[in-house]
Structures are given as C-alpha cells and as structure tokens.
JSON list of C-alpha atoms in Angstrom, two decimals:
[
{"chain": "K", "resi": 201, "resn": "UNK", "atom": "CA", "xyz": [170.57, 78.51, 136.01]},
{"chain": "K", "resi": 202, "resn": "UNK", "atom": "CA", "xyz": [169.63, 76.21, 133.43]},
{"chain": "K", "resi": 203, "resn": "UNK", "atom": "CA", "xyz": [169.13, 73.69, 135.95]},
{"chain": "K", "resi": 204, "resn": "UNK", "atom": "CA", "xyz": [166.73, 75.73, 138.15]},
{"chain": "K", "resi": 205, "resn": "UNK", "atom": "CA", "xyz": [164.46, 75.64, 134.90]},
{"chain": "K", "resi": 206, "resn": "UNK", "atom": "CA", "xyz": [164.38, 72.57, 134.50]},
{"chain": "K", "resi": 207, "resn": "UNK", "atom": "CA", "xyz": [163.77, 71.39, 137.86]},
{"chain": "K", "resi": 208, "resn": "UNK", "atom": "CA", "xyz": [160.89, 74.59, 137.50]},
{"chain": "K", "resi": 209, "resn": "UNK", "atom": "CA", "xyz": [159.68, 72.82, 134.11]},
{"chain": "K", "resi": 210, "resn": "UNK", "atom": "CA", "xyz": [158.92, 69.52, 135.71]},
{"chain": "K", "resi": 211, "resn": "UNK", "atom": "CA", "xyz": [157.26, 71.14, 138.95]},
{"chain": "K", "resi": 212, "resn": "UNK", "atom": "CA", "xyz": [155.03, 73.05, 136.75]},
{"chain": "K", "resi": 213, "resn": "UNK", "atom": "CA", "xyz": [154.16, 70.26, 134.33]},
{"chain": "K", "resi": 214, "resn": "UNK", "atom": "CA", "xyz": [153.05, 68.14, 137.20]},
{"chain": "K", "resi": 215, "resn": "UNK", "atom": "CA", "xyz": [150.04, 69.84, 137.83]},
{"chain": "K", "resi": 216, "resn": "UNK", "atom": "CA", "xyz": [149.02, 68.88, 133.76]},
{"chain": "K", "resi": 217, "resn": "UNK", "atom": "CA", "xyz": [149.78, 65.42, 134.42]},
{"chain": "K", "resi": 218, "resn": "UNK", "atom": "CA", "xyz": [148.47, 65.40, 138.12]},
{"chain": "K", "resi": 219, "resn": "UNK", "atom": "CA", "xyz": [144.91, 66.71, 136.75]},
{"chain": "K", "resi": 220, "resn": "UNK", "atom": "CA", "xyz": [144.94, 65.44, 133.48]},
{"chain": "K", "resi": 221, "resn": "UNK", "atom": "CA", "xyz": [144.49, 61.95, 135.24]},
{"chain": "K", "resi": 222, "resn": "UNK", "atom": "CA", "xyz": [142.33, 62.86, 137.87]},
{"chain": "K", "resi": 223, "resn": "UNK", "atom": "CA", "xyz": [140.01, 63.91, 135.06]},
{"chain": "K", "resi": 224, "resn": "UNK", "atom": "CA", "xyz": [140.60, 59.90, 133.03]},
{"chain": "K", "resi": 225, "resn": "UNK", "atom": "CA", "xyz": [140.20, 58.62, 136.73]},
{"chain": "K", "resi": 226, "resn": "UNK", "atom": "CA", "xyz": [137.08, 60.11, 137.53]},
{"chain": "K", "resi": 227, "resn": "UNK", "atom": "CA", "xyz": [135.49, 60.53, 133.59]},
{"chain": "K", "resi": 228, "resn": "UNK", "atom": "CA", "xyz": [132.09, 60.39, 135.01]},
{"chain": "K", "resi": 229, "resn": "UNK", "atom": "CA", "xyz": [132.31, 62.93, 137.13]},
{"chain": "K", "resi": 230, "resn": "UNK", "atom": "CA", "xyz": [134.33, 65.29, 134.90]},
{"chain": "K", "resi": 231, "resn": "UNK", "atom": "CA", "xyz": [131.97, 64.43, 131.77]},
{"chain": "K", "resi": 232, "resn": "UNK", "atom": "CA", "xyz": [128.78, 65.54, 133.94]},
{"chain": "K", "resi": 233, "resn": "UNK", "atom": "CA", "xyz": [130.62, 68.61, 135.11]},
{"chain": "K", "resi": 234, "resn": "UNK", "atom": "CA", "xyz": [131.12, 69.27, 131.43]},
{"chain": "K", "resi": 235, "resn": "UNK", "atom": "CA", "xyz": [127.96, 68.70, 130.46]},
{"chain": "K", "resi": 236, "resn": "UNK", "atom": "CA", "xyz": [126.60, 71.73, 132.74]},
{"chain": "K", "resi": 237, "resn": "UNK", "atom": "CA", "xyz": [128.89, 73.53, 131.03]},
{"chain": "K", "resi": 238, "resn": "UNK", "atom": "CA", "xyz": [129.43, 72.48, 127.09]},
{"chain": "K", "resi": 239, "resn": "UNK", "atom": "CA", "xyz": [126.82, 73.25, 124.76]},
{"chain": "K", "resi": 240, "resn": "UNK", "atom": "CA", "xyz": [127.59, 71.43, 121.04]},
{"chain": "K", "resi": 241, "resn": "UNK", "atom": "CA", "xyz": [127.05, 74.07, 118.39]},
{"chain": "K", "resi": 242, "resn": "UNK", "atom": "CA", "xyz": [123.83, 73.03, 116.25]},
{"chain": "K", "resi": 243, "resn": "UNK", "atom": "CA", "xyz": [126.16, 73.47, 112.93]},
{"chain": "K", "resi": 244, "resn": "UNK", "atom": "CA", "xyz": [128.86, 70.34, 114.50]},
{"chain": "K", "resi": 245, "resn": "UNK", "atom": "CA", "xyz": [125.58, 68.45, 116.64]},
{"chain": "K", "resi": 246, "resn": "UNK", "atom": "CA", "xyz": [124.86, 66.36, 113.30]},
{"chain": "K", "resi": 247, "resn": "UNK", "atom": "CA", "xyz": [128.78, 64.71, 113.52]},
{"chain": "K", "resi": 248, "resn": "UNK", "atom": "CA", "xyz": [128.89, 65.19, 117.21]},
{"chain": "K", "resi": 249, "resn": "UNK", "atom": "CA", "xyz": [125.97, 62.33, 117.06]},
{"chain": "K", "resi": 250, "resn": "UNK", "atom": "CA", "xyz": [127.74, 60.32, 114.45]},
{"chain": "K", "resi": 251, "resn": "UNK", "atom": "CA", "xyz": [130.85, 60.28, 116.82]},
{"chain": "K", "resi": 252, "resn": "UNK", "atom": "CA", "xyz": [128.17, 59.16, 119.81]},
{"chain": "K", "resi": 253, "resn": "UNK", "atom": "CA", "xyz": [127.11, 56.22, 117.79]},
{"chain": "K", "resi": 254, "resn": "UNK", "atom": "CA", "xyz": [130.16, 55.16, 116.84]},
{"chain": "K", "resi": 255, "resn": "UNK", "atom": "CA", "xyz": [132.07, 55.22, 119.63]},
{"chain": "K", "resi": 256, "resn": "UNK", "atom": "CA", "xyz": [128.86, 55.01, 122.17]},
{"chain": "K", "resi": 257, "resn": "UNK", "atom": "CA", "xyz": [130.14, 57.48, 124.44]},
{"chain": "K", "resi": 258, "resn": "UNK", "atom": "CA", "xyz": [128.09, 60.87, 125.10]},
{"chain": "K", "resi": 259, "resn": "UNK", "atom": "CA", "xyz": [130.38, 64.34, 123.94]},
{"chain": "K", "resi": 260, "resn": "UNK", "atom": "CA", "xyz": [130.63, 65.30, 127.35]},
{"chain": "K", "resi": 261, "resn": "UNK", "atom": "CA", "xyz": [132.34, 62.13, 128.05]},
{"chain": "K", "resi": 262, "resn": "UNK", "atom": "CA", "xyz": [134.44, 61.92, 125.05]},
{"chain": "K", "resi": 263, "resn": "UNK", "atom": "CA", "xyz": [135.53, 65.93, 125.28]},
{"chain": "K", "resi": 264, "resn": "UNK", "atom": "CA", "xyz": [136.44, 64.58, 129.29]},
{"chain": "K", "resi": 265, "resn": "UNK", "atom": "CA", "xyz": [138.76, 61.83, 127.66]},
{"chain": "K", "resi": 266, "resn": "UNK", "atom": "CA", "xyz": [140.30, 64.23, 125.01]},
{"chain": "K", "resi": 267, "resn": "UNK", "atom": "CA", "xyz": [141.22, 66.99, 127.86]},
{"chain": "K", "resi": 268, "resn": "UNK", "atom": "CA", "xyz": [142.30, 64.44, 130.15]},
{"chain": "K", "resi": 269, "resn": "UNK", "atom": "CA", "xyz": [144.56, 62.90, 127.16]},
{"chain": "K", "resi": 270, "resn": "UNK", "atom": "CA", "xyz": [145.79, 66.40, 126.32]},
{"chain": "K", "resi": 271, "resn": "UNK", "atom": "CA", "xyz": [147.12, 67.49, 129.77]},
{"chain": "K", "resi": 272, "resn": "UNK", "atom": "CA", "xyz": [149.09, 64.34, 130.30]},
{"chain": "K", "resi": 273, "resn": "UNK", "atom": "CA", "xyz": [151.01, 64.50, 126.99]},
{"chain": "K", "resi": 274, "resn": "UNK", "atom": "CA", "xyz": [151.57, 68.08, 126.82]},
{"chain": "K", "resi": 275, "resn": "UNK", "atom": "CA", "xyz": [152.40, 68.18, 130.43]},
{"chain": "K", "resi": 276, "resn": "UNK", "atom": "CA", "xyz": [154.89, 65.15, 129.87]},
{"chain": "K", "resi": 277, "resn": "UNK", "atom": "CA", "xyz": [156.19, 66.92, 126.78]},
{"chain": "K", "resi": 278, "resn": "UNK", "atom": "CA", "xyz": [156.64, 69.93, 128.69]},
{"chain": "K", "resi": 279, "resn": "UNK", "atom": "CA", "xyz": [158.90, 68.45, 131.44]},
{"chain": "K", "resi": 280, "resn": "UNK", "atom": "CA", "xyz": [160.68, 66.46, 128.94]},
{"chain": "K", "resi": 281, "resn": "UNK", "atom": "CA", "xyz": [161.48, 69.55, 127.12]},
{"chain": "K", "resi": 282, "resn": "UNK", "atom": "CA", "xyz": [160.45, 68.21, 124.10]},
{"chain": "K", "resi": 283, "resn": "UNK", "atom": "CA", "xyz": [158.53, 70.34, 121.68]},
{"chain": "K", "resi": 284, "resn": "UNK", "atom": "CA", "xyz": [157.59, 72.33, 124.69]},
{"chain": "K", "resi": 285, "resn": "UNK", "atom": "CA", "xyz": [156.80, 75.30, 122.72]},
{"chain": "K", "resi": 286, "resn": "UNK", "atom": "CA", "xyz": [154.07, 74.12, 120.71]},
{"chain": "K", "resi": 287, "resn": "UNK", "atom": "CA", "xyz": [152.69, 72.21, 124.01]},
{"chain": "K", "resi": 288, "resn": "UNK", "atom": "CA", "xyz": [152.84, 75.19, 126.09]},
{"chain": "K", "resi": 289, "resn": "UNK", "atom": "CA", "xyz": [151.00, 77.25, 122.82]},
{"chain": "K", "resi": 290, "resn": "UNK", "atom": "CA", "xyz": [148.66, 74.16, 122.91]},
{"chain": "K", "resi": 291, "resn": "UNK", "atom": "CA", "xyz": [147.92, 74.43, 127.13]},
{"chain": "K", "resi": 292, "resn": "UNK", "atom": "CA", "xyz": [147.42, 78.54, 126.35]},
{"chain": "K", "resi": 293, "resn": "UNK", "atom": "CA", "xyz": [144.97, 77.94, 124.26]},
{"chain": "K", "resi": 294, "resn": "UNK", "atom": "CA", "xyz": [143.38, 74.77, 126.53]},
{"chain": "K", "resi": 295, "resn": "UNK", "atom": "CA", "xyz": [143.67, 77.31, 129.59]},
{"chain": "K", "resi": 296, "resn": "UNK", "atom": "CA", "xyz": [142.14, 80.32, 128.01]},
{"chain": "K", "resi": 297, "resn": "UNK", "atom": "CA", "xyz": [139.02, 78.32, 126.39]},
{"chain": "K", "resi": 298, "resn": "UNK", "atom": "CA", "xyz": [138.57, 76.53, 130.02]},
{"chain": "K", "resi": 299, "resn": "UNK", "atom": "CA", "xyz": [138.76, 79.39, 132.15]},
{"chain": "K", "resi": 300, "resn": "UNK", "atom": "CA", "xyz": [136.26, 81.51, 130.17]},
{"chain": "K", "resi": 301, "resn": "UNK", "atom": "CA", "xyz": [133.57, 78.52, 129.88]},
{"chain": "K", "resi": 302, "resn": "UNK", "atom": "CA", "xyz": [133.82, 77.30, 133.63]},
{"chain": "K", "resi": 303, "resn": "UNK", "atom": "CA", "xyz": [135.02, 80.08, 135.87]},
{"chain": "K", "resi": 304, "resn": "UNK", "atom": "CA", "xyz": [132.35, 82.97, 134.92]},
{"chain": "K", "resi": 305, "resn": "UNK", "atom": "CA", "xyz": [132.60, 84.93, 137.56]},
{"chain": "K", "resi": 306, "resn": "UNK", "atom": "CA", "xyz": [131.10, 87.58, 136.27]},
{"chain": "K", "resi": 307, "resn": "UNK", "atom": "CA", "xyz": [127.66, 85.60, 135.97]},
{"chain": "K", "resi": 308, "resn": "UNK", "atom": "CA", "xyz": [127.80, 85.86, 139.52]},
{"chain": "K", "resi": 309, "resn": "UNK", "atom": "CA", "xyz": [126.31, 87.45, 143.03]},
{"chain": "K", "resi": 310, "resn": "UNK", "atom": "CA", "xyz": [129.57, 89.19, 144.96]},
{"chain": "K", "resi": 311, "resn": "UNK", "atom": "CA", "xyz": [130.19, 86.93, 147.70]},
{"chain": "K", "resi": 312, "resn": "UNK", "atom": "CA", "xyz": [129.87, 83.96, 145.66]},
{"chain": "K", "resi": 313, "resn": "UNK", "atom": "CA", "xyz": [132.21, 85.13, 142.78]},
{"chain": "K", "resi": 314, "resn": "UNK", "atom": "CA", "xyz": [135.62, 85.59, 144.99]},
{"chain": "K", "resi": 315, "resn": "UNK", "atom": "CA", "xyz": [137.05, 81.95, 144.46]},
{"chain": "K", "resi": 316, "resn": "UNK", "atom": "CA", "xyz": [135.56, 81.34, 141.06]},
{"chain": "K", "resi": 317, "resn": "UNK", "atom": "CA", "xyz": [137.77, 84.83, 140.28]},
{"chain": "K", "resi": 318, "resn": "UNK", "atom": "CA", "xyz": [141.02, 83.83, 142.35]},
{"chain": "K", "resi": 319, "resn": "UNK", "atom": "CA", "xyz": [140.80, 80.32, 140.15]},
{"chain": "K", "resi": 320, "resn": "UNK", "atom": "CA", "xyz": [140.42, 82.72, 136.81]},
{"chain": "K", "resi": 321, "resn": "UNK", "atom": "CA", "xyz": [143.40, 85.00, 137.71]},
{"chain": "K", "resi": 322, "resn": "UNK", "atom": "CA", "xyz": [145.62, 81.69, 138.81]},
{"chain": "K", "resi": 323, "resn": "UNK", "atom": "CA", "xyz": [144.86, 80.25, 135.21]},
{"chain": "K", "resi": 324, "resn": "UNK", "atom": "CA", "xyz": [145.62, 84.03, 133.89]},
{"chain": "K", "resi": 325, "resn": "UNK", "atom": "CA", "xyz": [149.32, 82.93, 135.87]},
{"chain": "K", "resi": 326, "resn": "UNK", "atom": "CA", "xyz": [149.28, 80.33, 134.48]},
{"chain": "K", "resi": 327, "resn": "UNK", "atom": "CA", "xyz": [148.93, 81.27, 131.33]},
{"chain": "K", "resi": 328, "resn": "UNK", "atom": "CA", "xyz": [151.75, 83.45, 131.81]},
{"chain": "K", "resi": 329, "resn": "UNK", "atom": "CA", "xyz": [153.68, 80.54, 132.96]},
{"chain": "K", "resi": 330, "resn": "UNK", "atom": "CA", "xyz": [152.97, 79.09, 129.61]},
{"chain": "K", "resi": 331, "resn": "UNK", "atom": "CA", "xyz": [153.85, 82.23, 127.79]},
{"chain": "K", "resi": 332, "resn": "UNK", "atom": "CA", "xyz": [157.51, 82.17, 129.58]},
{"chain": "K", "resi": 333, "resn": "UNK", "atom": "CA", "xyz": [157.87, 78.44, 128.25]},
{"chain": "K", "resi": 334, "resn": "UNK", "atom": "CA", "xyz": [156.94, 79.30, 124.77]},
{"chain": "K", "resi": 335, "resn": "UNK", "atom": "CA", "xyz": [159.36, 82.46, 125.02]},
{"chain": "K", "resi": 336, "resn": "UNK", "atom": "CA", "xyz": [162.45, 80.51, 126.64]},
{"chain": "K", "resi": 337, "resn": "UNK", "atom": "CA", "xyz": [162.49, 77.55, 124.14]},
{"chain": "K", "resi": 338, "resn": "UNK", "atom": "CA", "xyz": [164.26, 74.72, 123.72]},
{"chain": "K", "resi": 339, "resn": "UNK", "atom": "CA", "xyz": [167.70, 75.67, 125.72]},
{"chain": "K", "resi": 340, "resn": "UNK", "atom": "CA", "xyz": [169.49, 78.47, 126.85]},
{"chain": "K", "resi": 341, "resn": "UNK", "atom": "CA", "xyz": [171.38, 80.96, 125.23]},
{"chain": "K", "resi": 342, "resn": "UNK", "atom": "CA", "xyz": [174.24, 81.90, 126.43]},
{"chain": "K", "resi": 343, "resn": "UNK", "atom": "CA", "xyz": [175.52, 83.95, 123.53]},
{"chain": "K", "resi": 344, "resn": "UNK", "atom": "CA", "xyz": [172.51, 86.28, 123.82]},
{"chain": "K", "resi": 345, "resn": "UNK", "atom": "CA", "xyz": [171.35, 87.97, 127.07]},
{"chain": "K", "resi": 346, "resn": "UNK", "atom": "CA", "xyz": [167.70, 87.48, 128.04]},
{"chain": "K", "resi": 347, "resn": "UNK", "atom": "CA", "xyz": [165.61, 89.77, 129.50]},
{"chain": "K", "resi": 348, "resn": "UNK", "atom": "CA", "xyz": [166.69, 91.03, 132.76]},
{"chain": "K", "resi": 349, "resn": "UNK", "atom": "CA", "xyz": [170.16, 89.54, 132.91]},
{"chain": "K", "resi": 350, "resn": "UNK", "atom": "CA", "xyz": [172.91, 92.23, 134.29]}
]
C-alpha cells in the first residue's frame, strides 16, 4: 500500500509542477489573464506601486511569478513527501482563492457556464485530494487503522 501512495503522490504533484511552469514559461500571458481578473485593494495599491518601482514589473506579472513559484515547490515538496502537509494546506488555500476569482460560473449565461463549472468542481476534487494529503501525513501507520481498513 504505501507504495501505491507514493507512486499516487508524485502523479498528483505533477500537475503543480506541470502548470506551475507553464505559468513562468508563458508570464505574459498568465500576468494579462490575471490582470482581467485581480483587482489590488486600494488599502495595499500604495505598496503594491512601491513593489512596481522597485522591481519594475506590473502586480499582475509579479502575482504570475509568485503562483508559478508556489506550484513548483509545493508540488515538488509534495512528491518528495517532505513537509507535505503544510504544502498541501498551502495548495488548499491557493486552489480555493483561484477557483472563486477565475471560474465564476455563476456570473454566467447557462450554456456558457458548463465548463467554467466542471473546472470549479475538478478544483473542489482537488481540493479534496489535498485534504487526503494533509490527513495521511508523513508515513503510514501501521499500528493504527485508518479509515476504511477491514
């Protein structure tokens, strides 16, 4: 068993890493699809414009490199099985923010809506995904029985 999760843990961490660097690979056009989407709070747009001087980079674009950076490591951390717990809390909380800002399907007509809410309920699996990770651990257990064992 324990090496059927593992060999589940990398599959499912590929898809971090696989679109974490499509994201770095293509910044442009994931930092204008942002853009459409990201609005920067008045109270933060005073330091968000600091950070655009310094670095002279737009938000959009630096928010693009920051996701992009995020899925990679957590989704390397995750099949390494190293601190995959926090990582998977860290992708929850990535997935839920993401889905709720760029699939909303309820802004939309009927027929339009249908893949925008099969993408939403595959990040809700996902998310679930995430939630088994963080519940599993580090290891098994094979003192204790987990849920479901006979």
């Amino acid at each position: 068993m324990p090496a059927f999760v593992t060999f589940g843990r990398i599959l499912f961490a590929v898809l971090f890493i696989y679109t974490g660097a499509t994201k770095l690979f293509a910044i442009q056009a994931t930092s204008d699809f942002i853009a459409t989407k990201v609005v920067v709070p008045e109270m933060i747009a005073p330091y968000a414009t600091q950070i655009e001087t310094a670095t002279a980079m737009t938000t959009p674009q630096l928010l693009a490199i920051a996701l992009g950076g995020i899925e990679i490591v957590a989704g390397l951390m995750i099949a390494l099985n190293f601190g995959a717990r926090f990582f998977a809390l860290l992708l929850i909380v990535y997935v839920a923010v993401s889905t709720v800002l760029f699939y909303d399907f309820w802004n939309q007509a009927a027929p339009d809506n249908a893949k925008m809410l099969v993408d939403a309920l595959k990040n809700l699996s996902i998310i679930g995904a995430l939630f088994m990770i963080m519940g599993y651990g580090r290891a098994t257990r094979a003192a204790e029985t987990a849920y479901g064992d006979v």
